[in-house]
């Protein structure tokens, strides 16, 4: 059985209807429009707005900035008279790259990198922090090894497949003269320059003599200068690099990359883009800004220019050149959603690194300094680390001075390891100390973190615990719409006008887990889901508690408005469930497109919290204070108005139970229209609920569903179908689907041919076959023996069941056909005759209209009667025909010698011969004889009737002649005397 496995949240093709069916069925509800939430109300509210505050968020991509690599590369090569040669070399090398065959770099592929931070003390922001530099560096490492988590955003439907460039980087450990660096990979140089103009001072920061940081040997290091090239502006040039070809490099005094301290550092992928230039890549539009030129690679479609120049950048569909889809995902574009290199680009960079920049892979730039390591490490879970039994903690080595080996001791909680960055599974309840010992040729050092990991007992079974801040028995839910002035809703995006203008983009609620557990699922009603733009979505996060406010996100997932089921409870499973202990937050961020989308969640009717009906706590927080998602602060929702006291109408489902694993057996994967397939999900593990769906493939419509462990689906029409099983347990769902081919029942014209002339010469022929799976038709008249030929011949009269099928399906069509019997031609011929030699015989055939007589294979006549005079006994045949049927008749002629001399001679009997004493002559009637010796002399004579015996005892031995005669003949016989 062919099965394709996938996570529930990875089912991009399952709409809100399918996801909601799973949700409702688990909670005993039916997927029915009549089941829409009845207690929800939409109310109007007018509230003032608070003051603004600012929160800076890191951008992605160029975001409207630009790269001057193409212009500066052209300027440089024109200055040395090599621009035309440069372009020719590049295009020739690009065209030699084979499509979809990225060349993997053999041997070392690590490039030593040094960041030159050139800063003016009058602007402290230019002295970029080490943490920000490492963030840029880590992005670079991930992007060039296809480890970036956003690679999945590439639109594979258009054939845009991310490639692994297979290039690694390491941080320089010491200066070219051997002095260990205080900050791994970074050197800082102060300058009196206010900024470096990229149009006139593009290389000034690359030498100490011109107020910059002296370039390190470009054969050993990738030099990256971080400095001010925008004069502090919020837009402009984010970075640049000089490009090589396979045959020429830029000058050794300017070779490297420059990025702006602000635009180039606070934007993901800027350095990735510039390293692409450094490795020879052009912009995807080839620098021309028209559709008549591109970068020379077959797998980067033509584009009229950088993607941010066009409306709909990062939309699902963007074309700028003759309906050619723009590959705005490419790192060598400017969009804010770049996630990939193509195979051809990766292969080209490999040719550069294997060729003209091959010295980089042999650089000692990352070799250890002459000192022992200083051990340090961290983990992927913030301290205190509290995990359930069987959970893993991922540790990261932060040791300096380039250790060459590592020893991890987990205090007995997990198996000790010797890799640099281990993943340790803790299988026993307890508190454990973790020790890292880092070693190189100059010594070792240990970092000990006492009681670093606490392992708690996981909840047993597959049940879920529910955390909520509302009472569904005593409270109602509501969604509030804003009255003028303002628009939007709560909980939803709202814009308020008043003394403090603001918008709300986030909502959050705090929950408390009494013991370590995993937040696996949310269940909540969505009252409004208007996807006007086609791109609207909601980001859902689980966050740490930070002094009573939402803190660092532990996990983040996305729910598209298109996948929401308006008016129903929706269930949302986290792709990576967050482990929480104590206080934590669940937050919702609304990301709307144009025209404006709308999302309306629900919360407790405020009348139940502000004293109108009852009183209660306010737990909801909202994020506002600015004009976008990125600039605001968290407020209790009562800050909008003291009357607004509420909690989100949200179930937080937690469990430490084992993950369900969906699996099922199936009776077949192909079926014909009207056929059935039986499935059984009992082989699934850790499963409490089963959700089956039979759909088209790809999915648009649900044709049938079931909620038992096993079921039988009937397929009423032909087409591509799929059977899905969602196995649910421990507040988690695992999905599996099986493609099903439903073929039309095979059909054909089936024609019988009756027998003729009483023979077994009937036939059945199939023509014009249709239906089935198209893999080749097979035919049978027994149901057991099949053949590819549609023709069956030599059949006797009778009724036949005839079959047609195709080799790949599980059904066939039958036909009942009758072959009728026929009457044979009755022919006759004269009886056989006996004649004497020389006589003739006459024969006559009857029963037909035409006659063909044969003596053996020789035709001797074509009339009904023939006359023959054979010299020996013979058989004659005649093919008799009435114009339709034929019959063959035969007759014989026996030829005797009768009274001929030969016949008479044959009547003489002479014996014995040779003889010694006597011999006997027998001949009917009277005869006479005469015996002569060999010389013809007379010896003896006599006569007799019928028989005579002659004594020859006294005769000499030798040859004699005996003459015998009667009234009809005379003949001489030879006699031997012994």
Tab-separated table of N, CA and C in Angstrom, residues 152-276:
chain	number	residue	atom	x	y	z
A	152	UNK	N	10.487	26.401	3.065
A	152	UNK	CA	9.234	25.756	2.646
A	152	UNK	C	8.264	26.741	2.013
A	153	UNK	N	8.530	28.058	2.141
A	153	UNK	CA	7.630	29.050	1.567
A	153	UNK	C	7.829	29.222	0.063
A	154	UNK	N	8.878	28.599	-0.483
A	154	UNK	CA	9.067	28.659	-1.934
A	154	UNK	C	7.893	27.977	-2.625
A	155	UNK	N	7.418	28.587	-3.710
A	155	UNK	CA	6.225	28.069	-4.390
A	155	UNK	C	6.615	26.940	-5.340
A	156	UNK	N	6.670	25.740	-4.783
A	156	UNK	CA	7.057	24.577	-5.592
A	156	UNK	C	6.054	24.309	-6.701
A	157	UNK	N	4.829	24.840	-6.560
A	157	UNK	CA	3.833	24.646	-7.622
A	157	UNK	C	4.284	25.280	-8.929
A	158	UNK	N	5.143	26.304	-8.847
A	158	UNK	CA	5.692	26.924	-10.041
A	158	UNK	C	7.057	26.336	-10.388
A	159	UNK	N	7.469	25.276	-9.693
A	159	UNK	CA	8.759	24.660	-9.971
A	159	UNK	C	9.926	25.348	-9.298
A	160	UNK	N	9.654	26.190	-8.280
A	160	UNK	CA	10.714	26.904	-7.575
A	160	UNK	C	11.178	26.027	-6.409
A	161	UNK	N	12.246	25.261	-6.622
A	161	UNK	CA	12.727	24.292	-5.646
A	161	UNK	C	14.022	24.809	-5.023
A	162	UNK	N	14.047	25.059	-3.711
A	162	UNK	CA	15.272	25.557	-3.073
A	162	UNK	C	16.412	24.553	-3.210
A	163	UNK	N	17.626	25.083	-3.409
A	163	UNK	CA	18.811	24.242	-3.563
A	163	UNK	C	19.754	24.468	-2.380
A	164	UNK	N	20.447	23.410	-2.004
A	164	UNK	CA	21.485	23.489	-0.975
A	164	UNK	C	22.778	23.926	-1.653
A	165	UNK	N	23.235	25.154	-1.348
A	165	UNK	CA	24.479	25.638	-1.948
A	165	UNK	C	25.693	24.913	-1.381
A	166	UNK	N	25.523	24.244	-0.242
A	166	UNK	CA	26.585	23.421	0.346
A	166	UNK	C	27.852	24.239	0.625
A	167	UNK	N	27.666	25.474	1.049
A	167	UNK	CA	28.792	26.325	1.436
A	167	UNK	C	28.639	26.664	2.916
A	168	UNK	N	29.705	26.470	3.670
A	168	UNK	CA	29.682	26.738	5.104
A	168	UNK	C	30.604	27.918	5.402
A	169	UNK	N	30.451	28.471	6.583
A	169	UNK	CA	31.259	29.604	7.006
A	169	UNK	C	31.738	29.364	8.430
A	170	UNK	N	32.853	29.972	8.776
A	170	UNK	CA	33.335	29.929	10.153
A	170	UNK	C	33.879	31.306	10.500
A	171	UNK	N	33.921	31.590	11.784
A	171	UNK	CA	34.363	32.894	12.261
A	171	UNK	C	35.871	32.883	12.478
A	172	UNK	N	36.527	33.909	11.970
A	172	UNK	CA	37.979	34.017	12.152
A	172	UNK	C	38.305	34.041	13.640
A	173	UNK	N	39.379	33.346	14.011
A	173	UNK	CA	39.745	33.222	15.429
A	173	UNK	C	40.872	34.163	15.842
A	174	UNK	N	41.652	34.643	14.873
A	174	UNK	CA	42.802	35.482	15.207
A	174	UNK	C	43.119	36.366	14.017
A	175	UNK	N	43.923	37.392	14.281
A	175	UNK	CA	44.327	38.296	13.212
A	175	UNK	C	45.292	37.578	12.281
A	176	UNK	N	45.543	38.135	11.092
A	176	UNK	CA	46.505	37.500	10.181
A	176	UNK	C	47.897	37.325	10.787
A	177	UNK	N	48.221	38.121	11.833
A	177	UNK	CA	49.532	37.979	12.480
A	177	UNK	C	49.494	37.013	13.652
A	178	UNK	N	48.316	36.425	13.956
A	178	UNK	CA	48.233	35.393	14.984
A	178	UNK	C	47.695	35.847	16.316
A	179	UNK	N	47.270	37.100	16.461
A	179	UNK	CA	46.731	37.577	17.729
A	179	UNK	C	45.279	37.127	17.871
A	180	UNK	N	44.960	36.425	19.002
A	180	UNK	CA	43.567	35.990	19.178
A	180	UNK	C	42.610	37.170	19.206
A	181	UNK	N	41.444	36.988	18.580
A	181	UNK	CA	40.434	38.033	18.558
A	181	UNK	C	39.640	38.035	19.857
A	182	UNK	N	39.393	39.218	20.369
A	182	UNK	CA	38.590	39.325	21.582
A	182	UNK	C	37.163	38.871	21.316
A	183	UNK	N	36.651	39.149	20.104
A	183	UNK	CA	35.333	38.687	19.691
A	183	UNK	C	35.527	37.820	18.452
A	184	UNK	N	35.128	36.596	18.554
A	184	UNK	CA	35.334	35.662	17.453
A	184	UNK	C	34.702	36.204	16.174
A	185	UNK	N	35.522	36.360	15.118
A	185	UNK	CA	35.014	36.776	13.828
A	185	UNK	C	34.803	38.266	13.670
A	186	UNK	N	35.156	39.085	14.663
A	186	UNK	CA	34.843	40.515	14.611
A	186	UNK	C	36.073	41.334	15.001
A	187	UNK	N	36.320	42.409	14.254
A	187	UNK	CA	37.319	43.412	14.622
A	187	UNK	C	36.633	44.765	14.547
A	188	UNK	N	36.909	45.629	15.519
A	188	UNK	CA	36.245	46.931	15.589
A	188	UNK	C	37.280	48.039	15.415
A	189	UNK	N	36.963	48.992	14.532
A	189	UNK	CA	37.849	50.113	14.253
A	189	UNK	C	37.018	51.394	14.296
A	190	UNK	N	37.465	52.361	15.090
A	190	UNK	CA	36.762	53.640	15.125
A	190	UNK	C	37.254	54.528	13.991
A	191	UNK	N	36.393	55.446	13.562
A	191	UNK	CA	36.726	56.332	12.453
A	191	UNK	C	36.174	57.714	12.731
A	192	UNK	N	36.752	58.683	12.056
A	192	UNK	CA	36.227	60.042	12.157
A	192	UNK	C	35.260	60.351	11.014
A	193	UNK	N	35.126	59.394	10.108
A	193	UNK	CA	34.209	59.593	8.980
A	193	UNK	C	32.760	59.581	9.482
A	194	UNK	N	31.977	60.572	9.023
A	194	UNK	CA	30.560	60.580	9.389
A	194	UNK	C	29.810	59.455	8.698
A	195	UNK	N	30.093	59.251	7.411
A	195	UNK	CA	29.572	58.105	6.690
A	195	UNK	C	30.350	57.971	5.391
A	196	UNK	N	30.199	56.817	4.720
A	196	UNK	CA	30.910	56.537	3.476
A	196	UNK	C	29.895	56.572	2.339
A	197	UNK	N	30.079	57.530	1.447
A	197	UNK	CA	29.154	57.662	0.321
A	197	UNK	C	29.378	56.509	-0.659
A	198	UNK	N	28.360	55.633	-0.896
A	198	UNK	CA	28.565	54.460	-1.761
A	198	UNK	C	28.753	54.825	-3.227
A	199	UNK	N	28.495	56.079	-3.593
A	199	UNK	CA	28.692	56.492	-4.983
A	199	UNK	C	30.106	57.001	-5.245
A	200	UNK	N	30.731	57.563	-4.196
A	200	UNK	CA	32.062	58.178	-4.397
A	200	UNK	C	33.116	57.634	-3.461
A	201	UNK	N	32.711	56.980	-2.372
A	201	UNK	CA	33.654	56.487	-1.364
A	201	UNK	C	33.416	55.000	-1.087
A	202	UNK	N	33.104	54.253	-2.155
A	202	UNK	CA	32.649	52.879	-1.980
A	202	UNK	C	33.700	51.959	-1.375
A	203	UNK	N	35.004	52.351	-1.442
A	203	UNK	CA	36.060	51.484	-0.920
A	203	UNK	C	36.878	52.147	0.179
A	204	UNK	N	36.453	53.302	0.623
A	204	UNK	CA	37.245	54.062	1.591
A	204	UNK	C	37.338	53.357	2.940
A	205	UNK	N	36.310	52.606	3.311
A	205	UNK	CA	36.310	51.918	4.605
A	205	UNK	C	37.200	50.668	4.615
A	206	UNK	N	37.814	50.337	3.477
A	206	UNK	CA	38.552	49.081	3.363
A	206	UNK	C	40.050	49.230	3.615
A	207	UNK	N	40.468	50.399	4.029
A	207	UNK	CA	41.898	50.610	4.298
A	207	UNK	C	42.048	51.543	5.480
A	208	UNK	N	43.039	51.271	6.331
A	208	UNK	CA	43.288	52.127	7.488
A	208	UNK	C	43.750	53.506	7.057
A	209	UNK	N	44.421	53.585	5.915
A	209	UNK	CA	44.939	54.868	5.460
A	209	UNK	C	43.828	55.826	5.082
A	210	UNK	N	42.642	55.330	4.807
A	210	UNK	CA	41.523	56.196	4.411
A	210	UNK	C	40.422	56.192	5.474
A	211	UNK	N	40.825	55.955	6.725
A	211	UNK	CA	39.860	56.029	7.817
A	211	UNK	C	38.985	54.812	7.960
A	212	UNK	N	39.467	53.657	7.530
A	212	UNK	CA	38.685	52.438	7.632
A	212	UNK	C	39.444	51.323	8.312
A	213	UNK	N	39.047	50.104	8.066
A	213	UNK	CA	39.687	48.907	8.622
A	213	UNK	C	40.381	48.162	7.499
A	214	UNK	N	41.688	47.927	7.658
A	214	UNK	CA	42.500	47.358	6.604
A	214	UNK	C	41.989	45.977	6.185
A	215	UNK	N	41.850	45.786	4.890
A	215	UNK	CA	41.385	44.490	4.378
A	215	UNK	C	42.359	43.387	4.768
A	216	UNK	N	41.814	42.228	5.182
A	216	UNK	CA	42.630	41.045	5.422
A	216	UNK	C	42.794	40.295	4.103
A	217	UNK	N	43.856	39.502	4.024
A	217	UNK	CA	44.182	38.773	2.794
A	217	UNK	C	42.930	38.111	2.218
A	218	UNK	N	42.514	38.606	1.069
A	218	UNK	CA	41.270	38.095	0.479
A	218	UNK	C	41.382	36.649	0.019
A	219	UNK	N	42.577	36.087	-0.073
A	219	UNK	CA	42.729	34.671	-0.428
A	219	UNK	C	42.397	33.756	0.741
A	220	UNK	N	42.394	34.330	1.979
A	220	UNK	CA	42.133	33.528	3.172
A	220	UNK	C	40.831	33.885	3.862
A	221	UNK	N	40.309	35.098	3.615
A	221	UNK	CA	39.147	35.569	4.366
A	221	UNK	C	38.115	36.200	3.442
A	222	UNK	N	36.851	36.011	3.820
A	222	UNK	CA	35.764	36.818	3.280
A	222	UNK	C	35.647	38.030	4.198
A	223	UNK	N	35.970	39.222	3.674
A	223	UNK	CA	35.921	40.461	4.444
A	223	UNK	C	34.535	41.086	4.324
A	224	UNK	N	33.925	41.393	5.464
A	224	UNK	CA	32.627	42.063	5.497
A	224	UNK	C	32.769	43.314	6.355
A	225	UNK	N	32.565	44.484	5.729
A	225	UNK	CA	32.623	45.746	6.471
A	225	UNK	C	31.209	46.166	6.848
A	226	UNK	N	31.017	46.464	8.135
A	226	UNK	CA	29.751	46.994	8.638
A	226	UNK	C	29.998	48.449	9.016
A	227	UNK	N	29.332	49.361	8.314
A	227	UNK	CA	29.580	50.775	8.547
A	227	UNK	C	28.377	51.567	8.056
A	228	UNK	N	28.478	52.880	8.157
A	228	UNK	CA	27.375	53.751	7.739
A	228	UNK	C	27.563	54.116	6.268
A	229	UNK	N	26.703	53.624	5.405
A	229	UNK	CA	26.746	53.999	3.993
A	229	UNK	C	25.450	54.685	3.567
A	230	UNK	N	24.598	55.053	4.556
A	230	UNK	CA	23.334	55.737	4.252
A	230	UNK	C	23.212	57.072	4.957
A	231	UNK	N	24.244	57.433	5.749
A	231	UNK	CA	24.185	58.658	6.548
A	231	UNK	C	23.000	58.616	7.502
A	232	UNK	N	22.727	57.399	8.002
A	232	UNK	CA	21.669	57.232	8.986
A	232	UNK	C	20.272	57.248	8.440
A	233	UNK	N	20.113	57.274	7.114
A	233	UNK	CA	18.774	57.327	6.529
A	233	UNK	C	18.046	56.003	6.724
A	234	UNK	N	16.732	56.044	6.618
A	234	UNK	CA	15.928	54.826	6.787
A	234	UNK	C	15.735	54.074	5.478
A	235	UNK	N	16.349	54.565	4.409
A	235	UNK	CA	16.282	53.865	3.130
A	235	UNK	C	17.533	54.185	2.342
A	236	UNK	N	17.767	53.426	1.288
A	236	UNK	CA	18.950	53.640	0.470
A	236	UNK	C	19.686	52.351	0.231
A	237	UNK	N	21.034	52.462	0.115
A	237	UNK	CA	21.838	51.286	-0.194
A	237	UNK	C	22.060	50.457	1.066
A	238	UNK	N	21.618	49.185	1.019
A	238	UNK	CA	21.788	48.292	2.173
A	238	UNK	C	23.114	47.555	2.117
A	239	UNK	N	23.709	47.385	0.920
A	239	UNK	CA	24.976	46.670	0.830
A	239	UNK	C	25.420	46.535	-0.600
A	240	UNK	N	26.661	46.042	-0.763
A	240	UNK	CA	27.173	45.775	-2.104
A	240	UNK	C	28.412	44.900	-2.005
A	241	UNK	N	28.772	44.299	-3.152
A	241	UNK	CA	29.969	43.466	-3.259
A	241	UNK	C	30.395	43.484	-4.719
A	242	UNK	N	31.687	43.263	-4.955
A	242	UNK	CA	32.193	43.143	-6.315
A	242	UNK	C	32.122	41.682	-6.734
A	243	UNK	N	31.643	41.451	-7.973
A	243	UNK	CA	31.462	40.084	-8.462
A	243	UNK	C	32.702	39.601	-9.206
A	244	UNK	N	33.044	38.323	-9.044
A	244	UNK	CA	34.072	37.702	-9.879
A	244	UNK	C	33.410	36.974	-11.048
A	245	UNK	N	34.202	36.472	-11.972
A	245	UNK	CA	33.743	35.449	-12.914
A	245	UNK	C	34.654	34.247	-12.711
A	246	UNK	N	34.470	33.240	-13.537
A	246	UNK	CA	35.321	32.053	-13.406
A	246	UNK	C	36.753	32.319	-13.834
A	247	UNK	N	37.005	33.508	-14.428
A	247	UNK	CA	38.359	33.783	-14.923
A	247	UNK	C	38.965	35.051	-14.346
A	248	UNK	N	38.206	35.892	-13.620
A	248	UNK	CA	38.796	37.130	-13.105
A	248	UNK	C	38.178	37.499	-11.768
A	249	UNK	N	39.030	38.138	-10.912
A	249	UNK	CA	38.630	38.592	-9.586
A	249	UNK	C	38.765	40.113	-9.521
A	250	UNK	N	38.012	40.749	-8.613
A	250	UNK	CA	38.249	42.172	-8.374
A	250	UNK	C	39.640	42.385	-7.778
A	251	UNK	N	40.044	43.624	-7.684
A	251	UNK	CA	41.339	43.950	-7.085
A	251	UNK	C	41.415	43.437	-5.654
A	252	UNK	N	42.579	42.967	-5.265
A	252	UNK	CA	42.762	42.417	-3.916
A	252	UNK	C	42.603	43.463	-2.832
A	253	UNK	N	42.601	44.752	-3.179
A	253	UNK	CA	42.473	45.801	-2.173
A	253	UNK	C	41.023	46.188	-1.905
A	254	UNK	N	40.090	45.682	-2.729
A	254	UNK	CA	38.684	46.073	-2.558
A	254	UNK	C	37.751	44.869	-2.491
A	255	UNK	N	38.261	43.670	-2.642
A	255	UNK	CA	37.425	42.475	-2.722
A	255	UNK	C	36.747	42.202	-1.381
A	256	UNK	N	35.444	42.129	-1.351
A	256	UNK	CA	34.711	41.859	-0.115
A	256	UNK	C	33.322	42.422	-0.187
A	257	UNK	N	32.693	42.565	0.989
A	257	UNK	CA	31.290	42.960	1.082
A	257	UNK	C	31.169	44.127	2.042
A	258	UNK	N	30.298	45.072	1.724
A	258	UNK	CA	29.977	46.188	2.609
A	258	UNK	C	28.480	46.155	2.868
A	259	UNK	N	28.078	46.256	4.149
A	259	UNK	CA	26.658	46.365	4.489
A	259	UNK	C	26.468	47.517	5.456
A	260	UNK	N	25.320	48.138	5.352
A	260	UNK	CA	25.014	49.271	6.212
A	260	UNK	C	24.750	48.799	7.637
A	261	UNK	N	25.215	49.572	8.607
A	261	UNK	CA	25.082	49.181	10.018
A	261	UNK	C	23.618	49.046	10.436
A	262	UNK	N	22.708	49.713	9.709
A	262	UNK	CA	21.290	49.662	10.048
A	262	UNK	C	20.523	48.820	9.039
A	263	UNK	N	20.504	49.277	7.775
A	263	UNK	CA	19.713	48.583	6.758
A	263	UNK	C	20.248	47.194	6.460
A	264	UNK	N	21.561	47.000	6.590
A	264	UNK	CA	22.134	45.700	6.266
A	264	UNK	C	22.175	44.720	7.406
A	265	UNK	N	22.018	45.226	8.643
A	265	UNK	CA	22.081	44.367	9.824
A	265	UNK	C	20.693	44.027	10.337
A	266	UNK	N	19.767	44.973	10.259
A	266	UNK	CA	18.427	44.753	10.785
A	266	UNK	C	17.481	44.151	9.758
A	267	UNK	N	18.028	43.562	8.724
A	267	UNK	CA	17.229	42.905	7.686
A	267	UNK	C	17.832	41.538	7.395
A	268	UNK	N	17.030	40.491	7.574
A	268	UNK	CA	17.494	39.152	7.206
A	268	UNK	C	17.811	39.101	5.717
A	269	UNK	N	18.798	38.298	5.361
A	269	UNK	CA	19.119	37.928	3.977
A	269	UNK	C	19.884	38.994	3.199
A	270	UNK	N	20.150	40.175	3.787
A	270	UNK	CA	20.971	41.157	3.074
A	270	UNK	C	22.373	40.592	2.858
A	271	UNK	N	22.974	40.038	3.931
A	271	UNK	CA	24.313	39.482	3.781
A	271	UNK	C	24.288	38.268	2.860
A	272	UNK	N	23.244	37.445	2.943
A	272	UNK	CA	23.112	36.301	2.033
A	272	UNK	C	23.115	36.773	0.579
A	273	UNK	N	22.378	37.817	0.307
A	273	UNK	CA	22.309	38.409	-1.040
A	273	UNK	C	23.702	38.856	-1.499
A	274	UNK	N	24.424	39.566	-0.627
A	274	UNK	CA	25.732	40.095	-1.023
A	274	UNK	C	26.773	38.992	-1.171
A	275	UNK	N	26.686	37.950	-0.343
A	275	UNK	CA	27.607	36.818	-0.524
A	275	UNK	C	27.316	36.134	-1.857
A	276	UNK	N	26.024	36.113	-2.277
A	276	UNK	CA	25.704	35.601	-3.613
A	276	UNK	C	26.463	36.363	-4.690
